[in-house]
Coordinates of C-alpha atoms in Angstrom, one line a residue:
Chain A
M831 CA -0.2 -0.2 0.0
S832 CA 1.3 3.4 -0.7
P833 CA 1.6 6.4 1.4
Q834 CA -1.4 8.6 1.6
A835 CA -1.0 11.2 -0.7
P836 CA -0.7 14.6 0.4
T837 CA -3.9 15.5 -1.4
G838 CA -7.8 15.6 -0.9
D839 CA -9.5 15.7 2.6
G840 CA -6.3 16.7 4.3
F841 CA -5.5 19.6 2.3
A842 CA -9.3 21.0 2.0
E843 CA -9.0 21.1 5.6
M844 CA -5.9 23.2 5.7
S845 CA -7.4 25.4 3.1
D846 CA -10.5 26.1 5.2
K847 CA -7.8 26.6 8.0
L848 CA -6.2 29.1 6.2
L849 CA -9.6 30.9 5.5
K850 CA -10.2 31.3 8.7
A851 CA -6.8 32.1 10.1
G852 CA -7.0 35.3 7.8
K853 CA -10.1 36.3 8.9
L854 CA -9.1 35.6 12.6
L855 CA -6.2 37.9 11.8
S856 CA -7.7 40.5 10.0
A857 CA -10.0 41.1 13.4
I858 CA -7.0 41.1 16.2
K859 CA -5.9 44.3 16.7
D860 CA -2.3 45.1 17.6
A861 CA -3.5 46.7 20.6
D862 CA -4.9 43.2 21.7
V863 CA -1.6 41.8 21.8
D864 CA 0.0 43.2 24.9
V865 CA 3.4 42.1 25.7
G866 CA 5.4 43.5 28.4
A867 CA 2.3 44.7 30.0
T868 CA 2.6 44.5 34.2
P869 CA 2.1 47.2 35.5
K870 CA 5.3 49.8 36.2
T871 CA 6.1 53.0 36.8
L872 CA 8.6 55.3 34.9
V873 CA 11.2 56.4 37.5
M874 CA 14.3 57.8 35.7
R875 CA 14.8 58.7 32.0
R876 CA 18.5 59.1 30.5
D877 CA 18.9 59.8 27.1
K878 CA 16.7 56.8 25.7
V879 CA 17.0 54.2 28.5
E880 CA 14.5 53.8 30.9
L881 CA 14.1 52.7 34.7
F882 CA 11.0 51.3 35.9
R883 CA 9.5 50.2 39.1
Y884 CA 7.1 47.2 38.7
T885 CA 3.5 47.9 41.0
P886 CA 3.9 45.0 43.6
L887 CA 1.2 42.6 43.4
T888 CA 1.8 41.0 47.1
E889 CA 3.4 41.9 50.2
Q890 CA 7.2 42.5 49.9
K891 CA 8.8 39.2 51.1
V892 CA 12.4 40.0 49.7
K893 CA 13.7 43.3 51.2
T894 CA 16.7 44.0 49.0
P895 CA 15.4 45.5 45.8
V896 CA 16.2 43.7 42.7
L897 CA 17.1 45.3 39.0
L898 CA 16.7 43.3 35.9
A899 CA 18.5 44.5 33.1
Y900 CA 18.1 42.2 29.4
G901 CA 20.6 42.3 26.8
L902 CA 20.4 44.8 23.1
I903 CA 19.4 42.0 21.1
G904 CA 15.9 41.7 21.1
R905 CA 13.7 43.2 24.4
Y906 CA 13.0 42.7 28.1
T907 CA 9.3 41.8 27.0
M908 CA 10.3 38.4 26.7
A909 CA 10.4 37.9 30.5
D910 CA 6.7 39.7 30.6
L911 CA 5.2 38.0 27.5
Q912 CA 2.0 37.7 28.8
E913 CA 0.1 37.6 32.2
D914 CA 0.5 33.3 32.7
R915 CA 4.0 32.7 31.1
S916 CA 5.8 36.4 32.6
L917 CA 9.1 35.5 34.8
V918 CA 8.3 39.3 36.0
R919 CA 4.5 38.5 37.2
S920 CA 5.5 35.1 38.9
L921 CA 8.9 37.2 40.5
L922 CA 6.2 39.7 41.8
R923 CA 4.0 37.3 42.9
Q924 CA 6.5 36.0 45.0
G925 CA 7.2 39.3 46.9
L926 CA 10.2 40.4 45.1
D927 CA 11.1 44.8 44.7
L928 CA 11.6 44.5 40.9
W929 CA 13.0 47.3 38.9
L930 CA 13.7 47.1 35.2
V931 CA 16.6 49.1 33.2
D932 CA 14.7 49.6 29.3
W933 CA 17.0 50.2 26.7
G934 CA 14.4 51.6 24.7
Q935 CA 15.0 51.1 21.1
P936 CA 18.4 52.4 19.9
N937 CA 19.0 53.2 16.4
R938 CA 21.4 54.9 14.2
S939 CA 21.8 57.7 17.0
E940 CA 22.9 55.1 19.6
R941 CA 26.0 54.2 17.1
W942 CA 28.8 55.3 19.1
L943 CA 27.7 53.9 22.3
T944 CA 29.9 51.1 24.3
I945 CA 29.1 48.3 26.3
D946 CA 31.4 50.7 29.2
D947 CA 28.3 52.9 28.6
Y948 CA 25.6 50.4 29.4
V949 CA 27.7 48.9 32.1
D950 CA 29.6 52.3 33.8
D951 CA 26.6 54.5 33.1
Y952 CA 23.5 53.7 32.5
I953 CA 23.4 50.5 34.5
H954 CA 25.3 52.6 37.2
A955 CA 22.8 55.2 37.6
A956 CA 20.4 53.0 37.2
V957 CA 21.5 51.0 40.4
E958 CA 22.5 54.4 42.5
R959 CA 18.7 55.3 41.4
V960 CA 17.2 52.0 42.8
C961 CA 19.4 53.0 46.2
R962 CA 18.3 56.3 46.6
E963 CA 14.5 55.6 45.8
T964 CA 15.0 52.4 48.7
G965 CA 17.5 53.4 51.1
H966 CA 19.6 50.5 50.1
E967 CA 23.5 50.4 50.1
K968 CA 23.3 47.3 47.5
I969 CA 21.1 45.8 45.5
M970 CA 20.5 42.4 43.5
L971 CA 21.1 42.2 39.5
L972 CA 19.1 40.3 37.6
G973 CA 20.7 39.8 34.3
I974 CA 19.0 37.8 31.1
C975 CA 21.3 37.3 28.0
E976 CA 23.5 39.9 27.2
G977 CA 22.0 41.7 29.8
G978 CA 23.7 39.0 32.0
V979 CA 27.3 40.1 30.9
F980 CA 26.5 43.3 31.2
T981 CA 25.2 42.7 35.1
T982 CA 28.4 40.3 35.6
C983 CA 31.0 43.0 34.4
Y984 CA 29.0 45.6 36.7
A985 CA 29.5 43.2 39.6
A986 CA 32.5 42.9 39.1
L987 CA 33.6 46.4 38.8
H988 CA 31.5 47.9 41.5
P989 CA 31.4 45.2 43.8
D990 CA 30.1 47.8 46.5
K991 CA 26.8 47.9 44.9
V992 CA 26.1 44.6 44.6
K993 CA 24.3 42.2 47.1
G994 CA 23.8 39.2 44.6
L995 CA 23.8 38.4 41.1
V996 CA 21.3 36.2 38.9
L997 CA 22.3 35.4 36.0
T998 CA 19.9 33.7 33.6
I999 CA 21.2 32.2 29.9
T1000 CA 24.2 34.3 29.7
P1001 CA 27.1 33.5 28.1
I1002 CA 30.7 33.7 29.9
D1003 CA 32.9 31.5 27.7
F1004 CA 32.2 32.2 24.4
H1005 CA 34.1 29.2 22.8
A1006 CA 32.8 26.5 25.3
D1007 CA 30.1 25.6 22.3
R1008 CA 32.9 23.3 21.0
D1009 CA 32.9 21.5 24.8
D1010 CA 29.1 20.8 23.5
P1011 CA 28.4 17.8 21.7
D1012 CA 24.8 18.6 20.5
T1013 CA 25.2 20.2 16.9
H1014 CA 21.9 21.9 16.9
H1015 CA 23.3 24.2 19.8
G1016 CA 26.1 27.0 19.2
F1017 CA 26.2 28.3 15.6
L1018 CA 25.7 31.6 16.5
N1019 CA 29.5 31.1 18.0
V1020 CA 30.4 29.3 15.0
W1021 CA 28.9 31.8 12.6
T1022 CA 30.5 34.7 14.5
R1023 CA 34.1 33.4 14.6
S1024 CA 33.6 32.7 10.7
L1025 CA 33.6 36.4 10.1
D1026 CA 36.5 38.4 9.8
R1027 CA 37.1 41.3 12.1
A1028 CA 37.0 43.9 9.2
D1029 CA 33.5 41.9 8.2
I1030 CA 32.4 43.3 11.4
D1031 CA 33.7 46.7 11.8
R1032 CA 32.3 47.2 7.6
L1033 CA 29.2 45.7 8.4
V1034 CA 28.6 48.4 11.8
D1035 CA 30.2 51.1 9.9
V1036 CA 27.5 50.7 6.9
Y1037 CA 24.5 50.5 9.2
G1038 CA 25.4 52.4 12.0
G1039 CA 24.8 49.4 14.4
L1040 CA 23.6 45.8 14.1
P1041 CA 20.5 45.9 12.2
G1042 CA 17.9 44.1 14.1
E1043 CA 16.5 42.2 11.0
F1044 CA 19.7 41.0 10.0
M1045 CA 20.5 39.2 13.7
S1046 CA 16.3 38.0 13.1
S1047 CA 17.8 36.2 9.9
V1048 CA 21.1 34.4 11.9
F1049 CA 18.4 33.4 14.5
S1050 CA 15.8 31.8 12.1
L1051 CA 18.8 30.1 10.7
M1052 CA 19.7 28.0 13.8
T1053 CA 16.1 26.5 13.7
P1054 CA 15.7 26.1 9.8
M1055 CA 12.5 24.0 9.5
R1056 CA 10.7 25.8 12.4
S1057 CA 11.4 29.2 11.0
L1058 CA 9.8 27.7 7.4
T1059 CA 6.5 26.0 8.6
K1060 CA 5.8 28.8 11.5
Y1061 CA 3.4 30.6 9.5
N1062 CA 1.5 27.7 7.5
I1063 CA 1.7 24.4 9.7
D1064 CA 2.4 26.0 13.1
L1065 CA -0.4 28.8 12.7
I1066 CA -2.9 26.4 11.3
D1067 CA -2.3 24.3 14.1
V1068 CA -3.2 27.1 16.7
I1069 CA -6.0 28.9 14.7
D1070 CA -8.6 26.9 16.3
D1071 CA -7.5 27.7 20.2
E1072 CA -7.9 31.4 20.7
A1073 CA -5.6 30.8 23.6
K1074 CA -2.5 29.1 21.6
L1075 CA -3.3 31.4 18.9
M1076 CA -2.7 34.7 21.2
N1077 CA 0.0 33.2 22.3
F1078 CA 1.7 32.6 19.1
L1079 CA 0.8 36.5 18.4
R1080 CA 2.7 37.6 21.1
M1081 CA 5.5 35.8 20.4
E1082 CA 5.6 36.9 16.8
K1083 CA 5.1 40.6 18.6
W1084 CA 8.3 40.0 20.5
L1085 CA 10.3 38.3 18.0
A1086 CA 9.5 41.4 15.6
D1087 CA 10.4 44.0 17.9
R1088 CA 14.4 43.5 17.7
P1089 CA 15.8 47.3 17.4
A1090 CA 19.4 47.7 16.2
H1091 CA 22.2 47.1 18.7
P1092 CA 24.2 49.7 18.7
G1093 CA 27.5 50.0 16.7
E1094 CA 30.6 50.1 18.5
A1095 CA 28.7 48.0 21.5
A1096 CA 28.2 45.7 18.9
K1097 CA 31.7 45.4 18.0
Q1098 CA 32.5 44.5 21.6
W1099 CA 30.0 41.9 21.7
L1100 CA 31.3 40.1 18.7
K1101 CA 35.0 40.8 18.5
D1102 CA 36.1 41.3 21.8
L1103 CA 33.5 38.6 23.6
Y1104 CA 32.6 36.0 20.8
Q1105 CA 35.7 35.6 18.6
D1106 CA 38.5 36.8 21.3
N1107 CA 36.8 35.3 24.4
K1108 CA 38.4 38.4 26.6
L1109 CA 35.6 37.4 29.1
V1110 CA 37.2 34.6 30.7
K1111 CA 40.5 35.2 29.8
G1112 CA 40.7 38.5 31.8
E1113 CA 41.3 40.7 28.9
F1114 CA 38.0 42.4 28.9
E1115 CA 38.3 46.2 29.6
L1116 CA 35.6 48.7 30.1
S1117 CA 36.2 52.5 30.7
G1118 CA 40.1 51.5 31.1
R1119 CA 39.6 48.8 33.9
R1120 CA 40.0 44.9 33.2
V1121 CA 37.1 43.3 34.2
D1122 CA 38.1 40.2 36.9
L1123 CA 35.6 37.5 37.1
S1124 CA 37.6 36.7 40.2
K1125 CA 36.5 40.2 41.9
L1126 CA 32.8 38.6 41.7
T1127 CA 32.5 38.4 45.3
A1128 CA 29.0 38.8 45.5
P1129 CA 26.8 35.7 45.6
V1130 CA 25.6 34.0 42.1
L1131 CA 22.8 32.2 40.9
N1132 CA 23.3 31.2 37.5
V1133 CA 20.7 29.3 35.6
F1134 CA 20.9 27.9 32.1
A1135 CA 18.8 26.3 29.9
L1136 CA 19.8 22.4 28.9
N1137 CA 18.5 22.7 25.4
D1138 CA 19.3 26.4 24.5
H1139 CA 21.0 26.3 20.8
I1140 CA 21.4 30.2 21.2
I1141 CA 23.6 30.1 24.4
P1142 CA 25.0 26.5 24.7
P1143 CA 24.9 25.7 28.4
T1144 CA 28.8 25.1 28.4
C1145 CA 29.2 28.7 28.0
S1146 CA 27.1 29.9 30.6
R1147 CA 28.2 27.3 33.3
A1148 CA 32.1 28.2 32.7
L1149 CA 31.5 31.0 35.3
G1150 CA 31.8 28.6 38.4
A1151 CA 35.2 28.1 37.3
H1152 CA 36.3 31.9 37.4
V1153 CA 33.7 33.5 40.5
G1154 CA 35.6 34.7 43.2
T1155 CA 32.9 34.1 45.4
K1156 CA 32.2 30.6 47.6
D1157 CA 28.3 31.1 46.9
Y1158 CA 27.9 29.9 43.7
S1159 CA 24.9 28.1 42.3
E1160 CA 23.4 26.4 39.3
I1161 CA 19.9 25.8 38.3
E1162 CA 19.6 23.8 35.1
L1163 CA 16.6 23.6 33.3
P1164 CA 15.1 21.4 30.6
G1165 CA 14.0 24.0 27.6
G1166 CA 15.4 26.8 25.0
H1167 CA 16.8 29.9 25.2
V1168 CA 13.2 31.5 24.9
G1169 CA 11.3 28.6 26.4
L1170 CA 12.9 29.4 29.4
F1171 CA 10.8 32.5 30.3
V1172 CA 7.9 31.5 28.0
S1173 CA 7.3 28.0 28.5
S1174 CA 4.3 27.1 30.7
K1175 CA 6.5 24.2 32.2
S1176 CA 9.0 26.1 32.9
Q1177 CA 7.1 29.0 34.8
G1178 CA 7.2 27.9 37.9
S1179 CA 10.9 26.3 38.4
L1180 CA 12.6 29.4 37.1
S1181 CA 10.7 32.1 39.2
K1182 CA 10.9 29.5 42.5
G1183 CA 14.0 29.1 42.1
I1184 CA 15.4 32.8 41.7
S1185 CA 13.3 33.9 44.7
E1186 CA 14.1 31.2 46.8
W1187 CA 17.8 31.9 45.9
L1188 CA 17.2 35.9 46.5
S1189 CA 15.2 35.2 50.0
A1190 CA 17.8 33.0 51.6
R1191 CA 20.5 35.9 51.1
D1192 CA 17.8 39.0 51.5
Chain B
M131 CA 39.0 30.3 -14.4
C132 CA 36.9 29.1 -11.3
R133 CA 33.3 27.5 -12.6
P134 CA 30.7 26.5 -10.4
P135 CA 30.1 23.1 -9.6
V136 CA 28.2 21.8 -12.9
A137 CA 25.8 18.8 -12.7
E138 CA 26.7 15.6 -13.4
E139 CA 26.9 14.2 -16.8
G140 CA 24.4 11.7 -18.1
A141 CA 20.7 11.4 -18.1
G142 CA 19.7 13.5 -15.0
A143 CA 22.2 16.1 -16.2
N144 CA 20.7 19.6 -16.6
P145 CA 21.4 20.8 -20.1
F146 CA 21.5 24.4 -19.3
G147 CA 24.2 23.8 -16.8
P148 CA 27.5 24.4 -18.9
L149 CA 25.7 27.2 -20.8
A150 CA 24.9 29.0 -17.6
A151 CA 28.6 28.5 -16.0
Q152 CA 29.6 29.9 -18.9
W153 CA 27.3 32.9 -19.0
M154 CA 28.3 33.1 -14.9
D155 CA 31.8 33.3 -16.3
S156 CA 31.5 35.9 -18.1
W157 CA 29.1 38.1 -16.3
R158 CA 31.5 37.8 -13.1
A159 CA 34.4 38.8 -15.7
M160 CA 32.5 41.8 -16.8
A161 CA 31.6 42.7 -13.4
S162 CA 34.9 42.4 -12.1
A163 CA 36.3 44.8 -14.8
A164 CA 33.5 47.2 -13.9
A165 CA 34.2 47.2 -10.7
G166 CA 38.6 47.5 -11.6
A167 CA 37.8 50.5 -14.1
S168 CA 35.6 52.4 -11.4
E169 CA 38.3 51.4 -8.7
N170 CA 41.1 52.7 -10.5
W171 CA 38.8 55.9 -11.4
S172 CA 38.3 56.7 -7.8
S173 CA 42.0 55.9 -6.5
S174 CA 43.2 58.1 -9.3
M175 CA 43.8 61.8 -9.4
L176 CA 41.6 62.4 -12.0
P177 CA 38.4 63.1 -10.7
F178 CA 40.0 65.4 -8.3
I179 CA 41.4 67.3 -11.3
M180 CA 38.3 66.7 -13.5
R181 CA 36.2 68.8 -10.8
R182 CA 39.0 71.5 -10.1
A183 CA 39.0 71.9 -14.2
A184 CA 35.6 72.3 -14.3
E185 CA 35.6 74.6 -11.3
S186 CA 37.5 77.2 -13.3
G187 CA 35.8 76.1 -16.5
F188 CA 38.5 74.2 -18.0
G189 CA 40.5 77.1 -18.5
V190 CA 38.2 78.9 -20.8
G191 CA 36.5 81.6 -18.9
P192 CA 36.5 85.4 -18.2
G193 CA 38.3 85.1 -15.0
N194 CA 35.6 86.1 -12.4
D195 CA 35.7 83.4 -10.0
L196 CA 33.8 84.9 -7.3
A197 CA 31.0 85.3 -9.5
E198 CA 31.1 82.0 -11.2
A199 CA 31.6 80.3 -7.4
I200 CA 27.9 81.7 -6.1
E201 CA 26.4 80.4 -9.7
R202 CA 27.6 77.5 -9.0
M203 CA 26.7 77.2 -5.4
A204 CA 22.7 78.5 -6.7
K205 CA 22.8 75.9 -9.7
G206 CA 24.2 73.2 -8.4
P207 CA 26.0 70.1 -10.1
R208 CA 28.2 70.6 -12.8
L209 CA 30.0 68.3 -15.5
A210 CA 32.7 67.2 -13.0
D211 CA 29.8 66.2 -10.5
V212 CA 27.6 64.4 -13.0
L213 CA 31.0 62.7 -14.1
D214 CA 31.5 61.8 -10.3
F215 CA 28.3 60.9 -10.0
D216 CA 28.2 58.6 -13.2
R217 CA 31.1 56.7 -11.2
K218 CA 28.9 56.4 -7.9
L219 CA 26.4 54.6 -10.3
A220 CA 29.0 52.5 -12.1
N221 CA 30.6 51.4 -8.5
M222 CA 26.9 50.7 -7.4
T223 CA 26.1 48.5 -10.2
A224 CA 29.6 46.8 -10.0
A225 CA 28.3 46.0 -6.2
W226 CA 25.1 45.0 -7.6
G227 CA 26.6 42.5 -9.7
E228 CA 28.9 41.3 -7.2
L229 CA 25.9 40.8 -5.0
Q230 CA 24.2 38.4 -7.3
S231 CA 27.3 36.7 -8.0
K232 CA 27.8 36.1 -4.6
L233 CA 24.0 35.2 -3.4
A234 CA 23.8 32.9 -6.7
A235 CA 27.0 31.1 -4.9
Y236 CA 25.6 31.2 -1.5
Q237 CA 22.5 29.6 -3.2
L238 CA 24.2 26.6 -4.8
V239 CA 25.6 25.6 -1.5
A240 CA 22.7 26.1 0.3
S241 CA 20.6 24.0 -1.8
K242 CA 22.8 21.0 -1.6
P243 CA 21.2 19.5 2.2
W244 CA 17.7 19.8 -0.1
M245 CA 19.2 17.6 -2.3
R246 CA 20.5 15.3 0.6
T247 CA 17.1 15.5 2.0
A248 CA 15.0 14.1 -0.9
Q249 CA 17.4 11.4 -1.2
Q250 CA 17.1 10.1 2.3
Y251 CA 13.1 10.7 2.4
K252 CA 13.3 8.4 -1.1
M253 CA 14.8 5.7 1.0
K254 CA 12.9 6.1 4.3
M255 CA 9.4 6.4 2.4
P256 CA 7.4 3.3 3.3
Q257 CA 7.7 0.1 0.5
S258 CA 4.4 -1.5 1.5
G259 CA 2.0 -1.7 4.4
D260 CA 2.5 1.5 6.3
S261 CA 0.0 4.5 5.2
P262 CA 1.5 7.1 6.9
S263 CA -1.1 10.5 6.8
W264 CA 0.4 13.5 4.6
R265 CA 1.3 15.1 8.3
E266 CA 2.9 12.0 9.2
Q267 CA 5.1 12.3 5.7
L268 CA 6.0 16.1 6.4
G269 CA 7.1 15.5 9.9
E270 CA 9.3 12.5 8.5
W271 CA 10.3 15.0 5.9
N272 CA 10.5 18.0 8.3
D273 CA 13.2 16.3 10.6
L274 CA 15.3 15.4 7.9
A275 CA 15.4 18.5 6.3
N276 CA 16.4 19.8 9.9
E277 CA 18.9 17.8 10.3
E278 CA 20.8 18.5 6.7
L279 CA 20.3 22.3 7.0
I280 CA 21.6 22.3 10.4
A281 CA 24.6 20.2 9.5
N282 CA 25.7 22.0 6.2
Q283 CA 25.3 25.4 8.1
R284 CA 28.1 24.8 10.1
S285 CA 30.3 23.6 7.1
E286 CA 33.2 25.5 6.0
E287 CA 31.7 25.7 2.4
F288 CA 28.4 27.4 3.8
L289 CA 30.3 29.9 5.9
V290 CA 32.8 30.9 3.4
A291 CA 29.4 31.5 1.4
Q292 CA 27.8 33.3 3.4
K293 CA 30.5 35.8 4.7
Q294 CA 31.4 36.4 0.8
L295 CA 27.4 37.1 0.7
L296 CA 27.4 39.3 3.4
Q297 CA 30.5 41.3 2.5
A298 CA 29.0 42.2 -1.1
A299 CA 25.6 43.3 0.5
T300 CA 27.4 45.2 3.4
E301 CA 29.7 46.4 0.1
F302 CA 26.4 47.6 -2.2
R303 CA 25.1 49.3 0.7
A304 CA 27.7 51.1 1.2
R305 CA 27.7 52.0 -2.7
Q306 CA 24.3 53.1 -2.1
S307 CA 24.9 55.2 0.8
E308 CA 27.6 56.9 -1.6
I309 CA 24.7 57.6 -4.1
S310 CA 22.5 59.4 -1.0
D311 CA 25.4 61.1 0.3
A312 CA 26.1 62.5 -3.1
I313 CA 22.6 63.6 -3.9
A314 CA 22.2 65.1 -0.1
A315 CA 25.6 67.3 -0.9
V316 CA 23.8 68.4 -4.1
L317 CA 20.7 69.7 -2.3
G318 CA 22.5 71.0 0.9
M319 CA 21.0 68.4 3.2
P320 CA 23.3 66.4 6.0
T321 CA 24.7 63.2 4.9
Q322 CA 25.0 60.3 6.6
R323 CA 28.7 60.8 7.4
D324 CA 27.9 64.3 8.6
F325 CA 24.6 62.7 11.0
D326 CA 27.6 59.8 12.3
D327 CA 30.2 62.9 12.9
L328 CA 27.2 64.9 14.9
T329 CA 26.2 62.0 16.9
R330 CA 30.0 60.8 17.7
Q331 CA 30.4 64.5 19.1
I332 CA 27.4 64.1 21.0
T333 CA 28.3 61.2 22.6
E334 CA 31.8 62.2 23.3
L335 CA 30.5 65.3 25.1
R336 CA 27.9 63.5 26.9
R337 CA 30.2 61.4 28.3
E338 CA 32.7 64.5 29.4
V339 CA 29.9 65.5 30.8
R340 CA 28.4 62.6 32.8
A341 CA 32.3 62.0 34.1
L342 CA 32.7 66.2 35.3
E343 CA 29.3 65.4 36.9
R344 CA 30.6 62.2 39.3
R345 CA 33.8 64.2 39.8
I346 CA 31.7 67.0 41.5
A347 CA 29.7 64.4 42.9
G348 CA 32.5 62.8 44.1
G349 CA 34.0 65.8 45.5
E350 CA 31.1 67.0 47.3
A351 CA 31.0 63.7 49.2

C-alpha cells in the first residue's frame, strides 16, 4: 500500500483553516496583542534608557530591590510576554521589589555607544537611583542573556553596589560551545568566528549598528525548519484555539520587536567577546578597567537552559570556574533559550528557584 | 577560471548547466572589469583634477571666479559632479553584480541539504503496508531536512559562502550610501557621514559631562 497522498481531505481542511486564519487575524487588533503589560512606573530616563519600578502584586517578602537587565538583542518583554507566562509577574507574586532597566529602541543615533556606556553609565546610574529610592546601599541584579554579561561586568567592577547576582542564559565562555556535543547548539558562536574582524567593522560602519532584522535572520537559521513552517503549519495548528493563537501572536510580536544593536557595543560583543573570548581570559576592559571575574565576590546564581541552541549551556556553566565567591549556585532547567521564559512548564521552576535563592540572601 | 560545480554528465544532467556556468563566468568577468575600472578611477587623481578643472571652466572663462562660484553654489551640479555621480552609479552597479554573484553561489551551497534530504526521504519512504498520513510524511521530511540544514550551516563551504554574501551585501549598501550622500550634498542636506559625526560628538560630549558630574558629586561627598 502506498503512503497517503498529500491531497484530498487533508488539504481541504488546511485550506479551510487558512481562510479562517485570515479572517481571525484581520479581526485581531495590534493593541489586543499586549506584551510587557505588567504595570510599572517610570522612575528615571537617561537618554533612551528608562528605569521602571514594577507595581507590587503582593506583600513584599524580599527586602533587597532586584534590578532586571535584558540585553541589546531583542527586548525585555520576553520576560513579561503574557500574564500566565511572565517571569516578571511570577517574581512579583513571590514578593520581590522588582525594577527594570529598559534600553528602549536604539538606532543609528546610538551608534557610538559602547558596552562601557551601558555598564558604567546606564546600569550604574540605575543602580544608584534604585539605592536612593529604596534606602539600600546594595541591590540584587538579575541579568538575562547579554544583559547577564553586562550585570556580570558591573558586579565585578562595582562590588560595593551588588548584594547578589542572578544570571539567566548568560554566555561567559564564548568558546565553550566547542565542549557542547549537541550540533544543534552554538551556531551563533561558529558563525561569528567565521567572520573576519574587518567584516564586523564594515557591517557596523555601514549600517550604523547591527540591524535587528539581520540578527533575526541569523536566529532563524538556527532552527531552519521551524522557521519555514511557522506561518503555515504551526499557525494552522493553533488557529482553532484562541489562547494558543494569542500566545503565537505575542511571541511573534516579541520577535519582531528587535531594535538595532548599538554599533560600537556590537563590535565589542562580536569581536572582543564572541571572537576573542576576552571575558574568561581576563582581558575584557571597560572604561579603562579590566573586568576580573575573580572580583565577583557577591553570591551568584547561574541559571541556564539545557537545550539552549543560542547560548549553549557549556558557555554559561563556565562561570563557576572563574568567580571569586564561594557562594555560587547553578540551576539547570529543561527547555531552550526563549522557552525558559515563555513555556508554561518552566514558569514555576524558574521564578521559584530565583526567589528562593534571593530570599536566602536577603 | 573558476567555474561553479556543474551537474553530473548523463541522463539526469541539466542541459543548461554548462551554459549557465559559461554565462556566470562572462558575467563575473564583466562585473570584475567594471569594478576594477571604477576603482582605478576613484583611486586616481583624475576625478579631483576634473572637478578642479570644471570649477575653473577648463581654463576658458572670463576669470570672474567669485561670481562663478556663487552661481555654481546656486545651480548645483556641473560636469565634474555629473562625472563623479556616474562613477558612483557604476560602483553601485558593479557592487550589485557582485552581490548577485555571491547570492547565486550561496544559494548553490544552501540548496545541497535539500537534495540530500530528498535522497534520504526517498530511501525512508515505506514500501508497503504502512499508510502514513500526509502530516506524518511532512513531519518525517521536516526532521530530515532540519538535520541536513543544520549540518550544512556548520560546513566550511556554507560559512565561506555566507561570509562572502555578507561582504557583498555590505559593499552594495556602502555604494548606495555614496549615492544618497552625493544627492544630499547637492541639495545641501546633511549626509549620513555628517549625521555620524554629529552623533559621535554628542556621545563624547555626554560622556565628558557625566564624568564631570561624577567628579563633582564625588568631591562634594
